[in-house]
Short mmCIF file of N, CA and C in Angstrom, two decimals:
data_model
loop_
_atom_site.label_atom_id
_atom_site.label_comp_id
_atom_site.label_asym_id
_atom_site.label_seq_id
_atom_site.Cartn_x
_atom_site.Cartn_y
_atom_site.Cartn_z
N MET A 11 -100.84 146.24 -9.21
CA MET A 11 -100.21 146.12 -7.92
C MET A 11 -101.32 146.02 -6.87
N SER A 12 -101.15 145.12 -5.94
CA SER A 12 -102.17 144.94 -4.91
C SER A 12 -102.13 146.10 -3.91
N LYS A 13 -103.23 146.22 -3.16
CA LYS A 13 -103.31 147.29 -2.16
C LYS A 13 -102.23 147.15 -1.11
N ALA A 14 -102.00 145.93 -0.66
CA ALA A 14 -101.01 145.71 0.40
C ALA A 14 -99.61 146.08 -0.08
N ALA A 15 -99.25 145.67 -1.29
CA ALA A 15 -97.93 145.99 -1.83
C ALA A 15 -97.78 147.50 -2.01
N ARG A 16 -98.84 148.14 -2.46
CA ARG A 16 -98.81 149.59 -2.65
C ARG A 16 -98.56 150.31 -1.33
N HIS A 17 -99.25 149.88 -0.27
CA HIS A 17 -99.09 150.54 1.02
C HIS A 17 -97.74 150.20 1.67
N ILE A 18 -97.25 148.99 1.47
CA ILE A 18 -95.93 148.64 2.01
C ILE A 18 -94.86 149.49 1.33
N LEU A 19 -94.94 149.64 0.01
CA LEU A 19 -93.99 150.51 -0.69
C LEU A 19 -94.11 151.96 -0.22
N GLY A 20 -95.32 152.39 0.10
CA GLY A 20 -95.52 153.75 0.60
C GLY A 20 -94.86 153.96 1.94
N VAL A 21 -95.00 152.98 2.84
CA VAL A 21 -94.36 153.10 4.16
C VAL A 21 -92.84 153.10 4.02
N VAL A 22 -92.31 152.21 3.17
CA VAL A 22 -90.86 152.16 2.96
C VAL A 22 -90.36 153.47 2.37
N ALA A 23 -91.07 154.00 1.39
CA ALA A 23 -90.67 155.28 0.80
C ALA A 23 -90.71 156.40 1.84
N GLY A 24 -91.76 156.41 2.66
CA GLY A 24 -91.86 157.44 3.69
C GLY A 24 -90.75 157.34 4.72
N LEU A 25 -90.42 156.11 5.15
CA LEU A 25 -89.36 155.93 6.15
C LEU A 25 -87.98 156.27 5.58
N LEU A 26 -87.76 155.98 4.31
CA LEU A 26 -86.46 156.29 3.71
C LEU A 26 -86.31 157.76 3.37
N LEU A 27 -87.37 158.36 2.88
CA LEU A 27 -87.26 159.74 2.41
C LEU A 27 -87.32 160.77 3.53
N THR A 28 -87.92 160.45 4.66
CA THR A 28 -88.03 161.43 5.75
C THR A 28 -86.67 161.92 6.22
N PRO A 29 -85.74 161.05 6.63
CA PRO A 29 -84.45 161.58 7.08
C PRO A 29 -83.63 162.18 5.94
N LEU A 30 -83.74 161.59 4.75
CA LEU A 30 -82.99 162.16 3.63
C LEU A 30 -83.47 163.57 3.29
N LEU A 31 -84.78 163.77 3.32
CA LEU A 31 -85.31 165.10 3.03
C LEU A 31 -84.95 166.11 4.12
N MET A 32 -84.99 165.67 5.38
CA MET A 32 -84.60 166.59 6.46
C MET A 32 -83.14 166.99 6.33
N LEU A 33 -82.28 166.02 6.07
CA LEU A 33 -80.86 166.34 5.89
C LEU A 33 -80.65 167.22 4.67
N GLY A 34 -81.36 166.91 3.58
CA GLY A 34 -81.23 167.73 2.37
C GLY A 34 -81.70 169.15 2.59
N LEU A 35 -82.83 169.33 3.28
CA LEU A 35 -83.31 170.68 3.56
C LEU A 35 -82.36 171.43 4.48
N MET A 36 -81.82 170.74 5.48
CA MET A 36 -80.87 171.39 6.38
C MET A 36 -79.60 171.77 5.64
N TYR A 37 -79.07 170.85 4.85
CA TYR A 37 -77.82 171.13 4.13
C TYR A 37 -78.02 172.24 3.10
N GLY A 38 -79.09 172.13 2.29
CA GLY A 38 -79.32 173.13 1.24
C GLY A 38 -79.57 174.52 1.81
N SER A 39 -80.42 174.61 2.81
CA SER A 39 -80.70 175.94 3.38
C SER A 39 -79.48 176.47 4.12
N GLY A 40 -78.69 175.59 4.75
CA GLY A 40 -77.46 176.03 5.42
C GLY A 40 -76.44 176.56 4.43
N GLN A 41 -76.29 175.88 3.31
CA GLN A 41 -75.36 176.34 2.27
C GLN A 41 -75.78 177.68 1.69
N VAL A 42 -77.06 177.82 1.39
CA VAL A 42 -77.56 179.08 0.83
C VAL A 42 -77.39 180.21 1.83
N ALA A 43 -77.74 179.97 3.09
CA ALA A 43 -77.61 181.01 4.13
C ALA A 43 -76.15 181.39 4.35
N TYR A 44 -75.26 180.41 4.38
CA TYR A 44 -73.84 180.70 4.61
C TYR A 44 -73.25 181.48 3.44
N ALA A 45 -73.62 181.11 2.21
CA ALA A 45 -73.09 181.82 1.04
C ALA A 45 -73.56 183.27 1.03
N PHE A 46 -74.79 183.52 1.37
CA PHE A 46 -75.28 184.90 1.40
C PHE A 46 -74.69 185.67 2.58
N LYS A 47 -74.45 184.97 3.69
CA LYS A 47 -73.91 185.63 4.87
C LYS A 47 -72.45 186.04 4.68
N THR A 48 -71.67 185.20 4.03
CA THR A 48 -70.24 185.48 3.90
C THR A 48 -69.93 186.46 2.79
N ASP A 49 -70.32 186.19 1.58
CA ASP A 49 -69.96 187.10 0.47
C ASP A 49 -71.13 187.44 -0.45
N PHE A 50 -72.34 187.24 0.02
CA PHE A 50 -73.56 187.58 -0.71
C PHE A 50 -73.55 187.01 -2.12
N SER A 51 -73.16 185.75 -2.22
CA SER A 51 -73.17 185.06 -3.52
C SER A 51 -74.09 183.85 -3.40
N PRO A 52 -74.63 183.40 -4.53
CA PRO A 52 -75.52 182.23 -4.46
C PRO A 52 -74.72 180.94 -4.31
N SER A 53 -75.27 180.01 -3.62
CA SER A 53 -74.69 178.67 -3.52
C SER A 53 -75.48 177.76 -4.45
N TRP A 54 -74.89 177.44 -5.59
CA TRP A 54 -75.61 176.64 -6.58
C TRP A 54 -75.81 175.22 -6.09
N LEU A 55 -74.87 174.70 -5.33
CA LEU A 55 -75.04 173.36 -4.77
C LEU A 55 -76.20 173.34 -3.78
N GLY A 56 -76.26 174.33 -2.91
CA GLY A 56 -77.36 174.42 -1.95
C GLY A 56 -78.70 174.58 -2.64
N ALA A 57 -78.73 175.40 -3.70
CA ALA A 57 -79.98 175.59 -4.44
C ALA A 57 -80.40 174.31 -5.14
N ALA A 58 -79.44 173.55 -5.68
CA ALA A 58 -79.76 172.29 -6.35
C ALA A 58 -80.30 171.26 -5.35
N VAL A 59 -79.71 171.22 -4.16
CA VAL A 59 -80.19 170.28 -3.13
C VAL A 59 -81.60 170.67 -2.70
N LEU A 60 -81.85 171.97 -2.53
CA LEU A 60 -83.20 172.41 -2.16
C LEU A 60 -84.21 172.09 -3.26
N ALA A 61 -83.81 172.24 -4.52
CA ALA A 61 -84.71 171.92 -5.63
C ALA A 61 -85.01 170.42 -5.67
N ALA A 62 -84.00 169.59 -5.43
CA ALA A 62 -84.23 168.14 -5.39
C ALA A 62 -85.17 167.76 -4.25
N CYS A 63 -85.01 168.43 -3.10
CA CYS A 63 -85.91 168.17 -1.97
C CYS A 63 -87.33 168.60 -2.30
N ALA A 64 -87.47 169.71 -3.00
CA ALA A 64 -88.81 170.17 -3.39
C ALA A 64 -89.48 169.19 -4.34
N VAL A 65 -88.70 168.64 -5.28
CA VAL A 65 -89.26 167.64 -6.21
C VAL A 65 -89.68 166.38 -5.44
N ALA A 66 -88.85 165.94 -4.50
CA ALA A 66 -89.20 164.75 -3.71
C ALA A 66 -90.44 165.00 -2.84
N LEU A 67 -90.56 166.19 -2.26
CA LEU A 67 -91.75 166.51 -1.47
C LEU A 67 -92.99 166.55 -2.36
N GLY A 68 -92.85 167.09 -3.56
CA GLY A 68 -93.96 167.09 -4.51
C GLY A 68 -94.36 165.68 -4.91
N PHE A 69 -93.36 164.80 -5.09
CA PHE A 69 -93.65 163.41 -5.40
C PHE A 69 -94.43 162.75 -4.27
N LEU A 70 -94.00 162.99 -3.05
CA LEU A 70 -94.70 162.40 -1.90
C LEU A 70 -96.12 162.94 -1.77
N ALA A 71 -96.30 164.22 -2.04
CA ALA A 71 -97.62 164.83 -1.87
C ALA A 71 -98.60 164.41 -2.95
N GLY A 72 -98.11 164.11 -4.14
CA GLY A 72 -99.04 163.87 -5.23
C GLY A 72 -98.96 162.52 -5.91
N SER A 73 -98.12 161.62 -5.44
CA SER A 73 -97.96 160.35 -6.15
C SER A 73 -99.14 159.42 -5.89
N ARG A 74 -99.33 158.49 -6.79
CA ARG A 74 -100.36 157.47 -6.63
C ARG A 74 -99.80 156.23 -5.94
N LEU A 75 -98.56 156.32 -5.46
CA LEU A 75 -97.95 155.16 -4.81
C LEU A 75 -98.79 154.74 -3.62
N SER A 76 -98.85 155.54 -2.61
CA SER A 76 -99.68 155.28 -1.44
C SER A 76 -99.70 156.54 -0.60
N PRO A 77 -100.82 156.86 0.02
CA PRO A 77 -100.83 158.03 0.90
C PRO A 77 -100.04 157.79 2.18
N LEU A 78 -99.66 156.55 2.46
CA LEU A 78 -98.85 156.29 3.64
C LEU A 78 -97.46 156.92 3.51
N ALA A 79 -96.97 157.08 2.28
CA ALA A 79 -95.67 157.73 2.08
C ALA A 79 -95.71 159.17 2.57
N SER A 80 -96.73 159.91 2.17
CA SER A 80 -96.84 161.29 2.63
C SER A 80 -97.26 161.37 4.09
N LEU A 81 -98.02 160.38 4.57
CA LEU A 81 -98.44 160.37 5.97
C LEU A 81 -97.25 160.16 6.90
N VAL A 82 -96.40 159.17 6.60
CA VAL A 82 -95.23 158.89 7.44
C VAL A 82 -94.27 160.08 7.42
N THR A 83 -94.00 160.61 6.25
CA THR A 83 -93.09 161.76 6.15
C THR A 83 -93.71 162.99 6.80
N GLY A 84 -95.01 163.18 6.63
CA GLY A 84 -95.68 164.32 7.26
C GLY A 84 -95.65 164.25 8.77
N LEU A 85 -95.83 163.04 9.32
CA LEU A 85 -95.75 162.89 10.77
C LEU A 85 -94.34 163.21 11.28
N GLY A 86 -93.32 162.74 10.56
CA GLY A 86 -91.94 163.04 10.95
C GLY A 86 -91.62 164.52 10.88
N PHE A 87 -92.03 165.17 9.80
CA PHE A 87 -91.75 166.60 9.65
C PHE A 87 -92.53 167.43 10.66
N THR A 88 -93.81 167.07 10.88
CA THR A 88 -94.62 167.82 11.83
C THR A 88 -94.07 167.65 13.25
N GLY A 89 -93.67 166.44 13.60
CA GLY A 89 -93.10 166.20 14.93
C GLY A 89 -91.81 166.97 15.14
N MET A 90 -90.90 166.89 14.17
CA MET A 90 -89.63 167.62 14.30
C MET A 90 -89.87 169.12 14.25
N GLY A 91 -90.79 169.57 13.40
CA GLY A 91 -91.09 171.00 13.33
C GLY A 91 -91.70 171.52 14.62
N THR A 92 -92.55 170.71 15.27
CA THR A 92 -93.14 171.11 16.55
C THR A 92 -92.06 171.23 17.62
N VAL A 93 -91.17 170.26 17.66
CA VAL A 93 -90.08 170.30 18.65
C VAL A 93 -89.19 171.52 18.43
N LEU A 94 -88.93 171.84 17.17
CA LEU A 94 -88.04 172.96 16.88
C LEU A 94 -88.72 174.32 17.08
N LEU A 95 -90.06 174.35 17.05
CA LEU A 95 -90.77 175.62 17.25
C LEU A 95 -90.91 175.99 18.72
N ILE A 96 -90.91 175.01 19.61
CA ILE A 96 -91.10 175.29 21.04
C ILE A 96 -89.72 175.56 21.65
N PRO A 97 -89.47 176.76 22.13
CA PRO A 97 -88.13 177.11 22.63
C PRO A 97 -87.64 176.22 23.77
N MET A 98 -88.55 175.75 24.64
CA MET A 98 -88.12 174.90 25.75
C MET A 98 -87.62 173.54 25.27
N LEU A 99 -88.16 173.07 24.14
CA LEU A 99 -87.79 171.75 23.63
C LEU A 99 -86.67 171.81 22.60
N TYR A 100 -86.26 173.00 22.21
CA TYR A 100 -85.27 173.14 21.14
C TYR A 100 -83.98 172.42 21.53
N PRO A 101 -83.59 171.41 20.76
CA PRO A 101 -82.43 170.59 21.12
C PRO A 101 -81.11 171.26 20.71
N SER A 102 -80.65 172.22 21.50
CA SER A 102 -79.42 172.92 21.15
C SER A 102 -78.21 171.99 21.21
N ARG A 103 -78.25 171.00 22.09
CA ARG A 103 -77.12 170.06 22.16
C ARG A 103 -77.04 169.21 20.90
N LEU A 104 -78.20 168.87 20.33
CA LEU A 104 -78.20 168.12 19.08
C LEU A 104 -77.61 168.96 17.96
N ALA A 105 -77.92 170.23 17.95
CA ALA A 105 -77.38 171.11 16.92
C ALA A 105 -75.87 171.20 17.03
N ASP A 106 -75.32 171.13 18.23
CA ASP A 106 -73.87 171.20 18.40
C ASP A 106 -73.17 169.96 17.87
N LEU A 107 -73.87 168.85 17.76
CA LEU A 107 -73.28 167.61 17.26
C LEU A 107 -73.22 167.55 15.74
N LEU A 108 -74.00 168.39 15.07
CA LEU A 108 -74.07 168.36 13.62
C LEU A 108 -72.88 169.08 13.00
N PRO A 109 -72.45 168.67 11.80
CA PRO A 109 -71.41 169.42 11.09
C PRO A 109 -71.94 170.82 10.73
N ALA A 110 -71.01 171.72 10.46
CA ALA A 110 -71.37 173.13 10.26
C ALA A 110 -72.48 173.37 9.24
N PRO A 111 -72.41 172.83 8.00
CA PRO A 111 -73.50 173.13 7.05
C PRO A 111 -74.87 172.66 7.53
N LEU A 112 -74.91 171.50 8.19
CA LEU A 112 -76.19 171.02 8.70
C LEU A 112 -76.66 171.83 9.90
N ARG A 113 -75.72 172.27 10.73
CA ARG A 113 -76.08 173.07 11.91
C ARG A 113 -76.68 174.41 11.48
N TRP A 114 -76.11 175.03 10.45
CA TRP A 114 -76.67 176.31 9.97
C TRP A 114 -78.11 176.09 9.46
N GLY A 115 -78.32 175.02 8.72
CA GLY A 115 -79.66 174.73 8.24
C GLY A 115 -80.61 174.36 9.36
N PHE A 116 -80.11 173.61 10.34
CA PHE A 116 -80.93 173.22 11.50
C PHE A 116 -81.38 174.45 12.26
N ASP A 117 -80.44 175.38 12.47
CA ASP A 117 -80.78 176.62 13.18
C ASP A 117 -81.71 177.52 12.35
N MET A 118 -81.64 177.39 11.05
CA MET A 118 -82.48 178.22 10.20
C MET A 118 -83.90 177.63 10.05
N LEU A 119 -84.00 176.29 9.92
CA LEU A 119 -85.31 175.66 9.72
C LEU A 119 -86.12 175.58 11.00
N GLY A 120 -85.46 175.49 12.14
CA GLY A 120 -86.17 175.33 13.40
C GLY A 120 -87.10 176.48 13.73
N PRO A 121 -86.56 177.67 13.96
CA PRO A 121 -87.42 178.78 14.39
C PRO A 121 -88.35 179.31 13.30
N THR A 122 -88.06 179.04 12.03
CA THR A 122 -88.92 179.58 10.96
C THR A 122 -90.17 178.75 10.72
N GLY A 123 -90.18 177.49 11.17
CA GLY A 123 -91.36 176.65 11.01
C GLY A 123 -91.48 175.99 9.66
N VAL A 124 -90.40 175.94 8.88
CA VAL A 124 -90.47 175.35 7.55
C VAL A 124 -90.79 173.85 7.63
N LEU A 125 -90.16 173.15 8.56
CA LEU A 125 -90.44 171.71 8.69
C LEU A 125 -91.88 171.48 9.14
N PHE A 126 -92.37 172.31 10.02
CA PHE A 126 -93.76 172.18 10.49
C PHE A 126 -94.73 172.40 9.34
N ILE A 127 -94.50 173.41 8.53
CA ILE A 127 -95.39 173.70 7.39
C ILE A 127 -95.34 172.57 6.37
N ALA A 128 -94.13 172.07 6.08
CA ALA A 128 -94.01 170.96 5.13
C ALA A 128 -94.71 169.72 5.67
N GLY A 129 -94.63 169.49 6.97
CA GLY A 129 -95.30 168.34 7.57
C GLY A 129 -96.81 168.45 7.48
N ILE A 130 -97.35 169.62 7.76
CA ILE A 130 -98.80 169.82 7.65
C ILE A 130 -99.25 169.67 6.19
N LEU A 131 -98.45 170.15 5.25
CA LEU A 131 -98.78 169.99 3.84
C LEU A 131 -98.85 168.51 3.46
N LEU A 132 -97.89 167.72 3.90
CA LEU A 132 -97.90 166.29 3.58
C LEU A 132 -99.04 165.55 4.27
N LEU A 133 -99.35 165.93 5.51
CA LEU A 133 -100.49 165.31 6.19
C LEU A 133 -101.80 165.64 5.49
N THR A 134 -101.93 166.86 5.02
CA THR A 134 -103.13 167.26 4.29
C THR A 134 -103.24 166.50 2.97
N ALA A 135 -102.11 166.31 2.29
CA ALA A 135 -102.12 165.59 1.01
C ALA A 135 -102.54 164.14 1.20
N SER A 136 -102.25 163.56 2.34
CA SER A 136 -102.63 162.16 2.56
C SER A 136 -104.05 162.02 3.10
N ALA A 137 -104.73 163.10 3.38
CA ALA A 137 -106.06 163.04 3.97
C ALA A 137 -107.18 162.85 2.95
N PHE A 138 -106.92 163.06 1.67
CA PHE A 138 -107.98 162.96 0.67
C PHE A 138 -108.36 161.50 0.44
N PRO A 139 -109.65 161.17 0.48
CA PRO A 139 -110.08 159.78 0.31
C PRO A 139 -109.70 159.19 -1.04
N SER A 140 -109.62 160.00 -2.07
CA SER A 140 -109.28 159.46 -3.40
C SER A 140 -107.87 158.90 -3.44
N ARG A 141 -106.99 159.36 -2.56
CA ARG A 141 -105.62 158.84 -2.54
C ARG A 141 -105.55 157.45 -1.94
N TRP A 142 -106.54 157.06 -1.15
CA TRP A 142 -106.51 155.76 -0.50
C TRP A 142 -107.05 154.66 -1.40
N ARG A 143 -107.70 155.03 -2.50
CA ARG A 143 -108.20 154.03 -3.43
C ARG A 143 -107.16 153.76 -4.50
N ALA A 144 -107.10 152.52 -4.94
CA ALA A 144 -106.16 152.16 -6.01
C ALA A 144 -106.65 152.77 -7.31
N ALA A 145 -105.72 152.97 -8.22
CA ALA A 145 -106.09 153.51 -9.53
C ALA A 145 -106.94 152.49 -10.26
N ARG A 146 -107.94 152.97 -10.94
CA ARG A 146 -108.81 152.08 -11.71
C ARG A 146 -108.11 151.68 -12.99
N PRO A 147 -108.33 150.45 -13.45
CA PRO A 147 -107.72 150.07 -14.72
C PRO A 147 -108.28 150.91 -15.86
N ALA A 148 -107.44 151.22 -16.78
CA ALA A 148 -107.84 152.07 -17.90
C ALA A 148 -108.82 151.31 -18.80
N GLN A 149 -109.79 152.04 -19.33
CA GLN A 149 -110.74 151.46 -20.27
C GLN A 149 -110.03 151.26 -21.60
N PRO A 150 -110.32 150.17 -22.30
CA PRO A 150 -109.66 149.97 -23.59
C PRO A 150 -110.10 151.06 -24.58
N ALA A 151 -109.15 151.49 -25.36
CA ALA A 151 -109.45 152.52 -26.36
C ALA A 151 -110.31 151.91 -27.46
N PRO A 152 -111.19 152.73 -28.05
CA PRO A 152 -112.01 152.20 -29.14
C PRO A 152 -111.12 151.81 -30.32
N SER A 153 -111.50 150.73 -30.97
CA SER A 153 -110.72 150.24 -32.10
C SER A 153 -111.15 150.97 -33.36
N TYR A 154 -110.18 151.46 -34.08
CA TYR A 154 -110.44 152.15 -35.33
C TYR A 154 -109.84 151.35 -36.48
N GLY A 155 -110.20 150.09 -36.55
CA GLY A 155 -109.69 149.20 -37.59
C GLY A 155 -110.36 149.48 -38.92
N PRO A 156 -110.26 148.53 -39.84
CA PRO A 156 -110.89 148.72 -41.15
C PRO A 156 -112.40 148.79 -41.00
N PRO A 157 -113.06 149.56 -41.85
CA PRO A 157 -114.51 149.71 -41.72
C PRO A 157 -115.23 148.37 -41.97
N GLN A 158 -116.28 148.16 -41.22
CA GLN A 158 -117.09 146.96 -41.37
C GLN A 158 -118.15 147.21 -42.46
N ARG A 159 -118.48 146.15 -43.20
CA ARG A 159 -119.52 146.28 -44.22
C ARG A 159 -120.85 146.47 -43.54
N GLN A 160 -121.58 147.43 -44.02
CA GLN A 160 -122.90 147.70 -43.47
C GLN A 160 -123.92 146.82 -44.19
N GLN A 161 -124.92 146.34 -43.47
CA GLN A 161 -125.97 145.52 -44.06
C GLN A 161 -127.13 146.43 -44.43
N TYR A 162 -127.30 146.63 -45.70
CA TYR A 162 -128.42 147.43 -46.19
C TYR A 162 -129.49 146.51 -46.72
N PRO A 163 -130.75 146.96 -46.73
CA PRO A 163 -131.77 146.12 -47.37
C PRO A 163 -131.46 145.99 -48.87
N PRO A 164 -131.81 144.86 -49.45
CA PRO A 164 -131.47 144.69 -50.87
C PRO A 164 -132.17 145.74 -51.73
N ALA A 165 -131.44 146.18 -52.72
CA ALA A 165 -132.00 147.19 -53.64
C ALA A 165 -133.09 146.54 -54.49
N PHE A 166 -134.01 147.36 -54.99
CA PHE A 166 -135.10 146.86 -55.83
C PHE A 166 -134.52 146.45 -57.19
N ASP A 167 -134.81 145.23 -57.57
CA ASP A 167 -134.36 144.73 -58.87
C ASP A 167 -135.60 144.34 -59.67
N PRO A 168 -135.88 145.07 -60.74
CA PRO A 168 -137.12 144.80 -61.49
C PRO A 168 -137.12 143.44 -62.18
N PHE A 169 -135.96 142.83 -62.37
CA PHE A 169 -135.92 141.55 -63.07
C PHE A 169 -136.02 140.35 -62.14
N GLN A 170 -136.09 140.57 -60.86
CA GLN A 170 -136.23 139.49 -59.89
C GLN A 170 -137.69 139.41 -59.46
N PRO A 171 -138.17 138.21 -59.17
CA PRO A 171 -139.54 138.13 -58.67
C PRO A 171 -139.65 138.79 -57.31
N ALA A 172 -140.73 139.44 -57.08
CA ALA A 172 -140.93 140.17 -55.82
C ALA A 172 -141.12 139.18 -54.69
N SER A 173 -140.50 139.44 -53.61
CA SER A 173 -140.69 138.61 -52.43
C SER A 173 -141.13 139.52 -51.31
N PHE A 174 -142.29 139.19 -50.75
CA PHE A 174 -142.84 139.98 -49.65
C PHE A 174 -143.00 139.10 -48.45
N PRO A 175 -142.63 139.44 -47.30
CA PRO A 175 -141.71 140.55 -46.96
C PRO A 175 -140.31 140.23 -47.45
N PRO A 176 -139.47 141.24 -47.57
CA PRO A 176 -138.13 140.98 -48.09
C PRO A 176 -137.38 140.00 -47.18
N ALA A 177 -136.49 139.27 -47.79
CA ALA A 177 -135.72 138.28 -47.04
C ALA A 177 -134.84 138.99 -46.02
N GLY A 178 -134.81 138.46 -44.83
CA GLY A 178 -133.95 139.02 -43.78
C GLY A 178 -132.57 138.41 -43.85
N PRO A 179 -131.70 138.83 -42.95
CA PRO A 179 -130.35 138.28 -42.97
C PRO A 179 -130.37 136.79 -42.63
N GLY A 180 -129.71 136.00 -43.43
CA GLY A 180 -129.63 134.57 -43.19
C GLY A 180 -130.79 133.79 -43.78
N GLU A 181 -131.81 134.48 -44.35
CA GLU A 181 -132.95 133.78 -44.96
C GLU A 181 -132.68 133.63 -46.45
N ASP A 182 -133.23 132.57 -46.97
CA ASP A 182 -133.10 132.30 -48.39
C ASP A 182 -134.51 132.22 -48.97
N ASP A 183 -134.67 132.73 -50.18
CA ASP A 183 -136.01 132.70 -50.79
C ASP A 183 -136.53 131.28 -50.96
N ARG A 184 -135.64 130.30 -51.10
CA ARG A 184 -136.08 128.93 -51.32
C ARG A 184 -136.62 128.30 -50.04
N THR A 185 -136.15 128.74 -48.88
CA THR A 185 -136.58 128.11 -47.63
C THR A 185 -137.76 128.83 -46.98
N ARG A 186 -138.13 129.97 -47.50
CA ARG A 186 -139.22 130.74 -46.91
C ARG A 186 -140.55 130.29 -47.54
N PRO A 187 -141.58 130.19 -46.72
CA PRO A 187 -142.88 129.79 -47.30
C PRO A 187 -143.42 130.91 -48.20
N MET A 188 -144.13 130.52 -49.21
CA MET A 188 -144.70 131.48 -50.16
C MET A 188 -145.94 132.10 -49.55
N PRO A 189 -146.17 133.40 -49.77
CA PRO A 189 -147.41 134.02 -49.28
C PRO A 189 -148.60 133.58 -50.11
N HIS A 190 -149.81 133.51 -49.58
CA HIS A 190 -151.02 133.08 -50.29
C HIS A 190 -151.72 134.20 -50.92
#
C-alpha cells in the first residue's frame, strides 16, 4: 500500500471513529452509571459497549494503518475533553438535547476528564516517528529444500595416474597441460 493511500485511510478511519467512539463511551458509561445508581446491578450492554470502545481505541493507538487515524481522533477527544473540563465552556444546553443514556454518560465523562485523557493518549501514540514510516517488506525466509551435493576434492585412487595439481571443477585431465 502506498504512503498516500495509507494516510488517506487513516484520516477516514479517524473521522469515522471519533464520533462513534464518543457516542459509544457516553452510552456505555451512562448505562453502567444508571444501572448502578438505580438498583446496583451491572449493565452488561453498557459494559460490552465500553469494551468495544476500548478495543477500537487500542486499534487506533497501535495500528500500522496510519498515525493520522490516532492523530485525528486524539485531536477530537482532546478538544471535546478540554471543553468539558472548563466549567465556563461546559455545554449544558447540548447535554439537554441528548437522549437520557447519552446525557448521563456526557455528564459523567465531562467533569472526570476521561475524554481528555483518551485524547492525550492518542496524540502521544501518533507522535512516535516509527509510526510515520511504512512497514518494511518482509525478508524472504531461508529455503530448506533438498540438500545440495557438496563438492569434495576427489578421493585418492591408487589405480589412477597421479595428476598434479588435482583437477579443479570443470577441468578435464585431457585438456590440462602436462607438468614437466
